[in-house]
Coordinates of C-alpha atoms in Angstrom, one line a residue:
M1 CA 26.1 17.3 -13.9
A2 CA 27.3 14.0 -12.5
R3 CA 25.2 11.0 -13.5
R4 CA 23.4 9.4 -10.6
P5 CA 24.0 5.7 -10.0
L6 CA 21.3 3.3 -10.8
P7 CA 19.1 2.1 -7.9
R8 CA 20.1 -1.2 -6.3
I9 CA 17.0 -2.9 -7.6
L10 CA 18.0 -2.0 -11.2
S11 CA 21.7 -2.8 -11.0
S12 CA 21.8 -6.0 -8.9
G13 CA 22.1 -9.4 -10.4
T14 CA 18.9 -10.6 -8.7
V15 CA 16.8 -9.1 -11.5
S16 CA 18.8 -11.0 -14.1
L17 CA 18.2 -14.3 -12.3
A18 CA 14.5 -13.6 -12.0
R19 CA 14.3 -12.6 -15.6
G20 CA 16.0 -15.9 -16.6
R21 CA 13.5 -17.8 -14.5
D22 CA 10.7 -16.0 -16.2
I23 CA 12.1 -16.8 -19.7
A24 CA 12.4 -20.5 -18.7
R25 CA 8.9 -20.6 -17.4
T26 CA 7.6 -18.9 -20.6
A27 CA 9.5 -21.4 -22.8
A28 CA 8.0 -24.3 -20.8
D29 CA 4.5 -22.9 -21.2
S30 CA 5.0 -22.5 -24.9
A31 CA 6.4 -26.0 -25.3
T32 CA 3.4 -27.3 -23.4
D33 CA 1.0 -25.5 -25.8
V34 CA 2.8 -26.9 -28.9
L35 CA 3.0 -30.4 -27.6
H36 CA -0.5 -30.5 -26.2
P37 CA -1.9 -32.8 -29.1
L38 CA 0.9 -35.3 -28.5
L39 CA 0.2 -35.2 -24.8
V40 CA -3.4 -35.9 -25.4
I41 CA -2.7 -38.8 -27.7
G42 CA -0.1 -40.2 -25.3
R43 CA -2.6 -40.1 -22.5
G44 CA -5.2 -41.8 -24.7
L45 CA -2.8 -44.6 -25.7
R46 CA -2.1 -45.2 -22.0
L47 CA -5.8 -45.4 -21.3
L48 CA -6.4 -47.8 -24.2
A49 CA -3.4 -50.0 -23.1
S50 CA -4.8 -50.1 -19.6
A51 CA -8.3 -51.0 -20.9
G52 CA -6.8 -53.8 -23.1
R53 CA -4.8 -55.2 -20.2
R54 CA -7.8 -55.2 -18.0
K55 CA -9.9 -56.9 -20.7
W56 CA -7.2 -59.6 -21.2
C57 CA -7.0 -60.3 -17.5
D58 CA -10.8 -60.6 -17.3
T59 CA -10.9 -63.1 -20.2
P60 CA -11.0 -66.8 -19.0
K61 CA -8.0 -68.9 -19.8
D62 CA -9.9 -71.3 -22.0
K63 CA -11.0 -68.4 -24.3
R64 CA -7.6 -66.6 -24.6
G65 CA -6.4 -68.9 -27.4
P66 CA -9.3 -68.2 -29.8
A67 CA -9.2 -64.5 -28.9
L68 CA -5.5 -64.4 -29.7
F69 CA -6.1 -66.3 -33.0
L70 CA -8.9 -63.8 -33.9
G71 CA -6.7 -60.9 -33.2
A72 CA -3.8 -62.2 -35.3
A73 CA -6.3 -62.8 -38.2
C74 CA -7.5 -59.2 -38.0
V75 CA -4.0 -57.9 -38.1
L76 CA -3.2 -60.1 -41.2
V77 CA -6.3 -58.8 -42.9
V78 CA -5.5 -55.2 -42.2
A79 CA -1.9 -55.8 -43.5
L80 CA -3.2 -57.3 -46.8
V81 CA -5.9 -54.7 -47.5
P82 CA -4.7 -51.7 -49.6
Y83 CA -3.9 -48.7 -47.3
G84 CA -4.9 -50.9 -44.4
P85 CA -1.9 -50.1 -42.1
A86 CA -2.3 -46.3 -42.6
A87 CA -6.1 -46.5 -42.0
A88 CA -5.5 -48.6 -38.9
L89 CA -2.9 -46.1 -37.6
I90 CA -5.3 -43.2 -38.2
T91 CA -8.1 -45.0 -36.4
L92 CA -5.8 -45.8 -33.4
M93 CA -4.7 -42.2 -33.1
A94 CA -8.3 -40.9 -33.3
A95 CA -9.4 -43.4 -30.6
A96 CA -6.4 -42.3 -28.5
A97 CA -7.2 -38.6 -28.9
W98 CA -10.8 -39.3 -28.0
Q99 CA -9.9 -41.2 -24.9
G100 CA -7.2 -38.7 -23.8
R101 CA -9.5 -35.6 -24.1
D102 CA -10.2 -33.5 -21.0
R103 CA -13.4 -34.9 -19.6
T104 CA -13.9 -32.2 -16.9
P105 CA -17.6 -31.3 -17.0
A106 CA -18.2 -27.6 -17.8
K107 CA -20.0 -25.8 -15.0
T108 CA -23.2 -24.4 -16.4
G109 CA -24.7 -22.8 -13.3
P110 CA -24.5 -22.4 -9.6
S111 CA -24.5 -25.5 -7.4
D112 CA -27.2 -26.1 -4.8
T113 CA -25.2 -24.4 -2.1
E114 CA -24.5 -21.4 -4.3
T115 CA -28.1 -21.2 -5.3
E116 CA -29.2 -21.1 -1.7
R117 CA -26.7 -18.4 -0.9
L118 CA -27.9 -16.2 -3.8
G119 CA -31.5 -16.7 -2.7
S120 CA -30.7 -15.6 0.8
L121 CA -29.0 -12.5 -0.5
Y122 CA -32.0 -11.7 -2.7
E123 CA -34.4 -12.1 0.1
A124 CA -32.3 -9.9 2.4
L125 CA -32.3 -7.1 -0.2
V126 CA -36.1 -7.2 -0.7
P127 CA -37.0 -4.8 2.2
Y128 CA -34.5 -2.2 1.0
L129 CA -35.0 -2.3 -2.8
S130 CA -38.8 -2.6 -3.1
V131 CA -41.9 -0.6 -2.4
P132 CA -45.5 -1.7 -2.2
E133 CA -46.6 0.7 -5.1
D134 CA -44.3 -1.1 -7.7
P135 CA -46.6 -3.1 -10.0
D136 CA -43.7 -5.3 -11.3
P137 CA -41.1 -5.3 -8.5
L138 CA -37.6 -6.5 -9.3
F139 CA -37.2 -7.5 -5.7
A140 CA -40.1 -9.4 -4.1
H141 CA -40.4 -12.1 -1.5
G142 CA -40.4 -15.5 -3.2
G143 CA -39.3 -13.8 -6.5
D144 CA -36.7 -15.0 -9.0
W145 CA -33.2 -13.8 -8.2
D146 CA -32.0 -14.4 -11.8
R147 CA -33.6 -11.1 -12.8
A148 CA -31.6 -9.1 -10.2
F149 CA -28.3 -11.0 -10.2
S150 CA -26.9 -11.0 -13.8
G151 CA -23.4 -12.1 -12.8
Y152 CA -21.8 -13.9 -9.9
E153 CA -18.6 -15.8 -9.0
F154 CA -17.8 -18.0 -6.0
D155 CA -14.6 -19.2 -4.4
G156 CA -13.7 -22.7 -3.4
A157 CA -15.5 -22.3 0.0
G158 CA -18.8 -21.3 -1.7
R159 CA -18.6 -17.7 -0.7
V160 CA -19.4 -14.8 -3.1
T161 CA -16.3 -13.2 -4.7
R162 CA -18.2 -11.1 -7.3
L163 CA -21.8 -10.1 -7.7
H164 CA -23.5 -7.9 -10.3
I165 CA -26.8 -6.5 -9.0
R166 CA -29.6 -4.6 -10.8
Y167 CA -31.8 -2.4 -8.6
P168 CA -34.9 -0.4 -9.4
A169 CA -34.6 3.2 -10.5
Y170 CA -36.5 4.6 -7.6
F171 CA -33.9 3.5 -5.1
T172 CA -32.2 6.5 -3.5
D173 CA -28.6 5.6 -4.6
G174 CA -27.6 9.3 -4.5
E175 CA -27.8 9.3 -0.7
A176 CA -24.8 8.1 1.3
A177 CA -27.0 6.6 4.0
S178 CA -28.9 4.4 1.6
R179 CA -25.8 3.1 0.0
A180 CA -24.2 2.5 3.4
R181 CA -27.2 0.3 4.4
I182 CA -26.9 -1.8 1.3
E183 CA -23.1 -2.2 1.7
A184 CA -23.4 -3.2 5.3
L185 CA -26.0 -5.8 4.5
L186 CA -24.0 -7.3 1.6
H187 CA -20.9 -7.3 3.8
A188 CA -22.7 -9.2 6.5
K189 CA -24.4 -11.7 4.2
S190 CA -21.4 -12.4 1.9
G191 CA -19.0 -13.2 4.7
R192 CA -17.0 -11.0 7.1
G193 CA -13.2 -10.8 7.4
R194 CA -12.8 -9.7 3.7
E195 CA -12.5 -6.3 2.0
Y196 CA -15.3 -5.6 -0.4
L197 CA -15.3 -3.0 -3.2
F198 CA -18.7 -1.5 -4.1
D199 CA -18.9 0.1 -7.5
W200 CA -22.1 2.0 -7.9
D201 CA -23.4 2.9 -11.4
E202 CA -26.1 5.4 -10.6
E203 CA -26.8 6.1 -14.2
G204 CA -27.4 2.4 -15.1
N205 CA -28.9 1.4 -11.7
Q206 CA -26.3 -1.3 -11.2
L207 CA -24.0 -2.3 -8.4
D208 CA -20.9 -4.4 -8.7
L209 CA -19.6 -6.2 -5.5
S210 CA -16.1 -7.6 -5.6
V211 CA -13.7 -9.1 -3.1
L212 CA -10.3 -7.3 -3.0
A213 CA -7.1 -9.3 -2.7
A214 CA -4.9 -8.6 0.3
L215 CA -2.2 -6.1 -0.3
P216 CA 1.4 -7.5 -0.1
T217 CA 3.1 -7.0 3.3
G218 CA 6.5 -8.3 2.2
I219 CA 7.8 -5.1 0.4
A220 CA 10.5 -3.7 2.6
A221 CA 12.1 -0.2 2.5
Q222 CA 14.3 0.2 -0.6
P223 CA 15.5 3.0 -2.9
F224 CA 12.3 3.6 -4.9
V225 CA 12.6 5.0 -8.4
T226 CA 11.1 8.5 -7.7
S227 CA 12.0 12.1 -8.4
P228 CA 12.9 14.6 -5.7
G229 CA 9.7 15.9 -4.2
E230 CA 8.0 12.5 -4.5
T231 CA 7.4 10.3 -1.5
V232 CA 6.1 6.8 -1.6
L233 CA 3.5 6.5 1.2
G234 CA 2.8 2.9 0.3
F235 CA 1.2 0.6 -2.3
T236 CA -2.4 0.2 -3.3
D237 CA -4.6 -1.7 -5.8
A238 CA -3.7 -1.8 -9.5
G239 CA -6.8 0.0 -10.7
S240 CA -6.5 2.9 -8.3
V241 CA -3.5 4.7 -9.8
Q242 CA -2.0 5.0 -13.3
R243 CA 1.6 4.4 -12.3
T244 CA 3.7 1.5 -11.2
L245 CA 7.1 1.2 -9.6
P246 CA 9.7 -1.6 -9.8
V247 CA 10.2 -3.1 -6.3
L248 CA 11.5 -6.2 -4.7
E249 CA 9.2 -8.4 -2.6
G250 CA 11.8 -10.6 -1.0
D251 CA 13.9 -11.6 -3.9
E252 CA 11.2 -11.4 -6.6
P253 CA 10.9 -8.2 -8.7
R254 CA 7.4 -6.8 -9.1
D255 CA 5.7 -3.8 -10.5
M256 CA 3.5 -2.3 -7.8
P257 CA 1.1 0.7 -8.0
P258 CA 2.3 3.3 -5.5
V259 CA 0.5 6.1 -3.6
I260 CA 2.8 9.1 -4.4
W261 CA 2.7 12.2 -2.2
R262 CA 4.2 15.2 -3.9
T263 CA 5.7 18.0 -1.8
G264 CA 7.4 21.3 -2.6
S265 CA 6.4 24.8 -3.5
R266 CA 3.8 23.7 -6.1
S267 CA 2.2 21.0 -4.0
A268 CA -1.4 21.3 -3.1
E269 CA -0.9 19.0 0.0
P270 CA 2.4 20.2 1.6
H271 CA 1.8 18.6 5.0
L272 CA 0.7 15.1 6.2
L273 CA -1.3 13.8 9.1
A274 CA -1.1 10.1 9.9
V275 CA -3.5 8.6 12.5
G276 CA -3.8 5.1 13.9
Q277 CA -4.0 2.8 16.9
P278 CA -0.9 1.7 18.9
G279 CA 1.0 -0.8 16.7
S280 CA -0.8 0.2 13.5
G281 CA 2.4 1.4 11.7
T282 CA 2.4 5.2 12.0
S283 CA 6.0 5.1 13.3
T284 CA 6.9 2.8 10.4
L285 CA 5.4 5.4 8.0
L286 CA 7.5 8.2 9.5
R287 CA 10.7 6.2 9.3
S288 CA 9.9 5.4 5.6
V289 CA 9.3 9.1 4.9
A290 CA 12.5 10.1 6.7
L291 CA 14.7 7.7 4.8
Q292 CA 13.2 8.8 1.4
A293 CA 13.7 12.5 2.4
L294 CA 17.4 11.9 3.4
R295 CA 18.0 10.0 0.1
H296 CA 16.8 13.0 -1.9
G297 CA 19.1 15.4 0.0
G298 CA 16.7 16.9 2.6
D299 CA 17.3 17.9 6.2
V300 CA 15.2 16.0 8.8
L301 CA 14.1 17.1 12.3
I302 CA 12.4 14.4 14.4
V303 CA 10.4 15.0 17.6
E304 CA 9.3 11.8 19.3
G305 CA 6.7 12.2 22.0
G306 CA 6.3 8.5 22.9
G307 CA 9.9 8.3 24.2
S308 CA 10.3 4.7 22.9
G309 CA 13.5 5.4 21.0
E310 CA 12.2 4.1 17.7
Y311 CA 14.2 6.8 15.8
S312 CA 17.5 6.4 17.6
C313 CA 18.9 4.8 14.4
L314 CA 18.7 8.2 12.7
S315 CA 20.5 10.1 15.5
G316 CA 23.8 11.5 14.3
R317 CA 23.3 10.6 10.7
A318 CA 24.1 13.0 7.8
G319 CA 21.1 15.1 7.1
V320 CA 19.4 14.5 10.5
L321 CA 19.5 17.8 12.4
A322 CA 18.0 16.6 15.7
V323 CA 16.1 13.7 17.3
E324 CA 14.4 15.0 20.4
C325 CA 12.3 13.0 22.9
G326 CA 11.8 15.6 25.8
P327 CA 9.5 18.6 26.0
T328 CA 12.4 21.0 26.5
G329 CA 14.4 19.8 23.5
A330 CA 11.2 19.6 21.4
L331 CA 10.3 23.2 22.2
A332 CA 13.8 24.4 21.3
T333 CA 13.8 22.4 18.1
L334 CA 10.4 23.6 17.0
E335 CA 11.4 27.2 17.9
W336 CA 14.4 26.9 15.6
A337 CA 12.2 25.4 12.9
A338 CA 9.8 28.4 13.1
R339 CA 12.7 30.9 12.9
E340 CA 14.3 29.0 10.1
T341 CA 11.1 29.1 8.1
E342 CA 10.9 32.9 8.7
R343 CA 14.6 33.3 7.6
R344 CA 13.9 31.3 4.4
L345 CA 10.9 33.5 3.6
I346 CA 12.9 36.7 4.2
A347 CA 15.9 35.5 2.2
T348 CA 13.7 34.4 -0.7
H349 CA 11.8 37.7 -0.7
R350 CA 15.0 39.8 -0.7
A351 CA 16.4 37.7 -3.5
R352 CA 13.3 38.2 -5.6
E353 CA 13.3 42.0 -5.0
A354 CA 16.9 42.1 -6.2
G355 CA 16.1 40.0 -9.3
R356 CA 18.2 37.1 -8.1
P357 CA 17.3 33.4 -7.7
A358 CA 16.5 32.2 -4.2
P359 CA 19.6 31.1 -2.2
E360 CA 20.5 27.5 -2.3
D361 CA 20.0 27.0 1.4
T362 CA 16.4 28.2 1.2
R363 CA 15.6 25.6 -1.5
R364 CA 16.9 22.6 0.5
P365 CA 13.9 20.6 1.8
L366 CA 13.4 20.7 5.5
W367 CA 11.3 17.9 7.0
I368 CA 9.8 18.2 10.5
L369 CA 8.5 14.8 11.7
L370 CA 6.5 14.6 14.9
D371 CA 5.4 11.3 16.4
R372 CA 2.7 11.6 19.1
P373 CA 3.3 15.3 19.9
S374 CA 0.3 15.4 22.2
V375 CA 2.4 13.6 24.9
L376 CA 4.9 16.4 24.8
G377 CA 2.1 18.9 25.2
H378 CA 0.9 17.2 28.3
L379 CA 4.3 17.0 29.8
A380 CA 5.0 20.7 29.0
A381 CA 1.7 21.7 30.6
A382 CA 2.6 19.7 33.7
E383 CA 5.9 21.6 33.9
G384 CA 4.3 24.9 33.3
A385 CA 6.0 25.3 29.9
P386 CA 4.4 26.4 26.6
D387 CA 3.0 23.8 24.3
P388 CA 5.6 22.8 21.7
L389 CA 2.8 22.4 19.1
A390 CA 2.2 26.2 19.2
E391 CA 5.5 26.6 17.3
L392 CA 4.2 24.6 14.4
Q393 CA 1.9 27.3 13.2
V394 CA 4.6 29.1 11.2
P395 CA 6.0 26.0 9.4
L396 CA 2.4 24.8 8.7
R397 CA 1.2 28.1 7.3
H398 CA 4.3 29.1 5.3
G399 CA 6.1 25.8 4.9
R400 CA 5.2 25.3 1.2
A401 CA 6.8 28.6 0.1
A402 CA 9.9 27.9 2.3
H403 CA 10.3 24.2 1.3
V404 CA 9.4 23.0 4.8
T405 CA 7.2 19.9 5.2
V406 CA 5.5 18.9 8.4
V407 CA 4.4 15.3 9.1
V408 CA 2.4 14.6 12.2
A409 CA 1.6 11.1 13.5
E410 CA -1.0 10.7 16.3
Q411 CA -3.3 8.2 17.9
F412 CA -7.1 8.3 17.7
E413 CA -7.6 8.9 21.4
H414 CA -5.5 12.0 21.4
L415 CA -6.8 13.7 18.2
E416 CA -8.7 16.3 20.2
L417 CA -5.4 17.6 21.6
L418 CA -4.1 18.6 18.1
Q419 CA -4.4 22.3 17.4
D420 CA -6.6 23.7 14.7
A421 CA -3.5 24.7 12.6
V422 CA -2.6 21.0 12.2
W423 CA -6.1 20.1 11.0
Q424 CA -6.3 23.0 8.6
H425 CA -3.0 22.6 6.9
T426 CA -2.5 18.8 6.7
R427 CA -4.5 18.1 3.6
A428 CA -2.7 14.8 3.0
R429 CA -4.2 12.2 5.4
V430 CA -3.4 8.6 6.3
V431 CA -5.4 6.2 8.6
L432 CA -3.6 3.0 9.6
G433 CA -4.8 0.0 11.5
S434 CA -8.2 -1.3 12.5
A435 CA -10.7 1.6 12.6
S436 CA -14.4 2.0 12.2
I437 CA -15.9 3.7 9.1
Q438 CA -16.9 6.7 11.2
Q439 CA -13.3 7.1 12.5
I440 CA -11.9 6.9 9.0
T441 CA -14.5 9.4 7.7
D442 CA -13.7 11.9 10.5
V443 CA -10.0 11.9 9.5
L444 CA -10.2 11.6 5.7
G445 CA -13.4 13.6 5.2
V446 CA -15.2 10.9 3.2
P447 CA -15.9 7.3 3.9
P448 CA -13.7 4.6 2.5
H449 CA -14.7 2.9 -0.8
T450 CA -14.2 -0.5 0.8
T451 CA -15.3 -2.3 3.9
P452 CA -12.5 -2.1 6.6
T453 CA -11.6 -5.4 8.2
A454 CA -11.6 -6.0 12.0
V455 CA -8.0 -7.2 12.0
A456 CA -5.4 -5.4 9.9
P457 CA -1.6 -6.0 9.6
P458 CA 0.7 -3.2 10.6
G459 CA 0.9 -0.6 7.9
R460 CA -2.4 -1.4 6.4
G461 CA -5.0 1.4 6.0
Y462 CA -6.3 4.2 3.8
A463 CA -4.8 7.4 2.3
R464 CA -6.3 10.5 0.8
L465 CA -4.4 13.3 -0.8
G466 CA -6.3 16.6 -0.6
S467 CA -9.7 16.2 -2.3
G468 CA -8.7 13.1 -4.2
P469 CA -10.1 9.6 -3.9
V470 CA -9.5 7.3 -1.0
H471 CA -6.8 4.6 -1.7
R472 CA -6.1 1.4 0.1
L473 CA -2.6 1.6 1.5
Q474 CA 0.1 -0.8 2.6
V475 CA 3.2 1.0 4.0
P476 CA 6.6 -0.5 3.2
A477 CA 8.0 -2.5 6.0
T478 CA 10.5 -0.1 7.7
P479 CA 11.0 -1.4 11.2
D480 CA 13.4 -0.1 13.8
P481 CA 16.8 -1.8 13.2
Y482 CA 17.2 -2.2 16.9
D483 CA 14.0 -4.1 17.3
E484 CA 15.0 -7.7 17.5
A485 CA 11.4 -8.9 17.1
A486 CA 11.3 -7.5 13.5
H487 CA 12.1 -9.5 10.4
P488 CA 15.9 -9.7 9.9
A489 CA 15.7 -9.0 6.2
H490 CA 13.5 -5.9 6.8
R491 CA 15.9 -4.6 9.5
Q492 CA 18.9 -5.1 7.2
A493 CA 17.1 -3.2 4.4
V494 CA 16.7 -0.2 6.7
V495 CA 20.3 -0.4 7.7
E496 CA 21.4 -0.3 4.1
L497 CA 19.3 2.9 3.5
L498 CA 20.7 4.8 6.6
P499 CA 23.1 7.7 5.7
E500 CA 26.7 7.8 6.9
R501 CA 27.3 9.1 10.4
R502 CA 28.5 12.7 10.5
A503 CA 31.4 13.9 12.7
Q504 CA 30.8 14.4 16.4
P505 CA 29.4 17.9 16.9
R506 CA 30.7 20.2 19.5
A507 CA 28.4 20.1 22.6
V508 CA 26.7 23.4 23.5
P509 CA 26.9 24.4 27.2
D510 CA 23.7 24.3 29.2
H511 CA 23.7 28.1 29.8
V512 CA 23.9 29.0 26.1
T513 CA 20.5 29.3 24.3
P514 CA 20.6 27.1 21.2
T515 CA 18.6 29.5 19.1
K516 CA 18.5 33.3 18.9
P517 CA 15.8 35.6 17.8
L518 CA 15.9 36.6 14.2
R519 CA 16.5 40.4 13.9
I520 CA 14.7 41.8 10.9
L521 CA 16.8 44.6 9.3
Q522 CA 15.2 47.7 7.8
P523 CA 15.5 47.7 4.0
V524 CA 17.1 51.2 3.9
Q525 CA 20.4 50.0 2.5
P526 CA 21.1 46.8 0.6
V527 CA 22.1 44.0 3.0
E528 CA 22.9 40.4 2.5
A529 CA 20.5 37.6 3.2
P530 CA 20.5 36.4 6.8
Q531 CA 22.7 33.5 7.6
P532 CA 21.1 30.1 8.4
V533 CA 20.2 29.6 12.0
Q534 CA 22.2 26.7 13.5
P535 CA 20.0 23.9 14.7
P536 CA 20.2 22.9 18.4
A537 CA 22.8 20.4 19.3
Q538 CA 21.9 16.9 20.4
A539 CA 23.6 13.9 21.9
Q540 CA 24.7 11.1 19.6
G541 CA 22.7 7.9 19.5
P542 CA 24.1 4.4 19.5
S543 CA 25.7 3.3 16.3
I544 CA 24.3 0.4 14.3
D545 CA 27.2 -0.4 12.1
A546 CA 30.1 0.6 14.4
P547 CA 31.1 -0.9 17.8
Q548 CA 30.5 1.1 20.9
I549 CA 33.6 3.0 22.0
P550 CA 33.7 3.9 25.7
E551 CA 34.4 7.4 26.7
V552 CA 37.7 8.1 28.3
P553 CA 37.4 10.4 31.4
V554 CA 39.5 13.5 31.2
D555 CA 40.4 15.4 34.3
A556 CA 39.3 19.0 34.4
P557 CA 42.2 21.5 34.3

């Protein structure tokens, strides 16, 4: 087996340069620690010299002579006394060290502003965490907040960044509504515009509130170090997952915790549903998934309902079977995908009956990516044609066994147009952009563990794989290379990941049906597995890395 080349982020010289900078920074920090006593003594000598100079300048001129004579006499006495110079040098160094010490006063408690903020938080929690029957209430109007707040931290602006709260045992922390009221109150009183993490310890009757740092948005699409069948949806907080990936954020290497979506015949979440508002980054997520699927040797079918041409960069590329934007082409493409799924199932079943491994073409991953398919359904209904989404039932139901993966991206206002098969079989869910807690709960099945912000950058949201926990998510920047408003470095990163263009396919006449029904043979005599159904032909999109070549008109014979 041929050895695969190392990823670009592991074989380029950028990592060596960054490693050299880290070594130099570490050496400088170590030298600073070793030389810290000398730095303190030097700072003390400078302070003593400045104090002596000020004292000499403040001495009247008529008294400078006697003062100079007295100083010279002291120096002579010290020089004549046994061990006098050594004792004088030790005394001078001790005085310099004392003067050069760090005199920053240690903070022993909250300031007046911070105390007032903690008091207001305590008073706001009193109606929710106290009852009249409690003889010794932990929360009471005019009470002491030191009993309830055992730990707290503030930022430079005086806002709470971390708070440890003790609450009485009779508080109904097992009810989601009760916890939601406390979280909403703390979110409003601690400052809006930030994401808060609430960690409930129901056994110990304690609540930890912490402010989460913003996820990095500068990680562009790149060849991630993953195995076939693993797709990086984005990156999350360090404590949410137990794995990190080496990535490049600009030119700086970092280890980031990813949200890995595993597909294949053993996956519990074989299909994905991504929901968001316009401009939230769902198309970016689909492009990122497509590039990773092509890198691992899969075949990709793309159906775009918006008609904005955001996937034209993939048209005509190796591994991309079709990029369709109209209802007719989408219907033909999805019909072929359904019959290809059936063909794979039949071929695999016959191979297992004969005691042979499944054919290679049935194990090659097939990805069906649909962006805003509800628009195509509306257009098809207007033309009297069947809904293209009806053809998704076979890939959704049997895609895991046939190595077929379906990814659907839709907007919130069109979710009711999705069929039940999409909701039942897409167990991996992603919500991107600004959304309310109720909207996120309707899609993911459970509320998020943090407070969503009113304004979110593109690609920011939440992800949940099956019945697992909810993760914060930041999708890698994967813009359309034709979008001139996107970051040039991010566009170039996408261009470098695009596969090579394949040869120009032969056009199919309009009167020829691109797909044909699959004829199931009777298993009376041994027959060979059915041949793969050819995907529908499509027109070539404009090239990114090659100049446009005008077509030369040819006269018909």
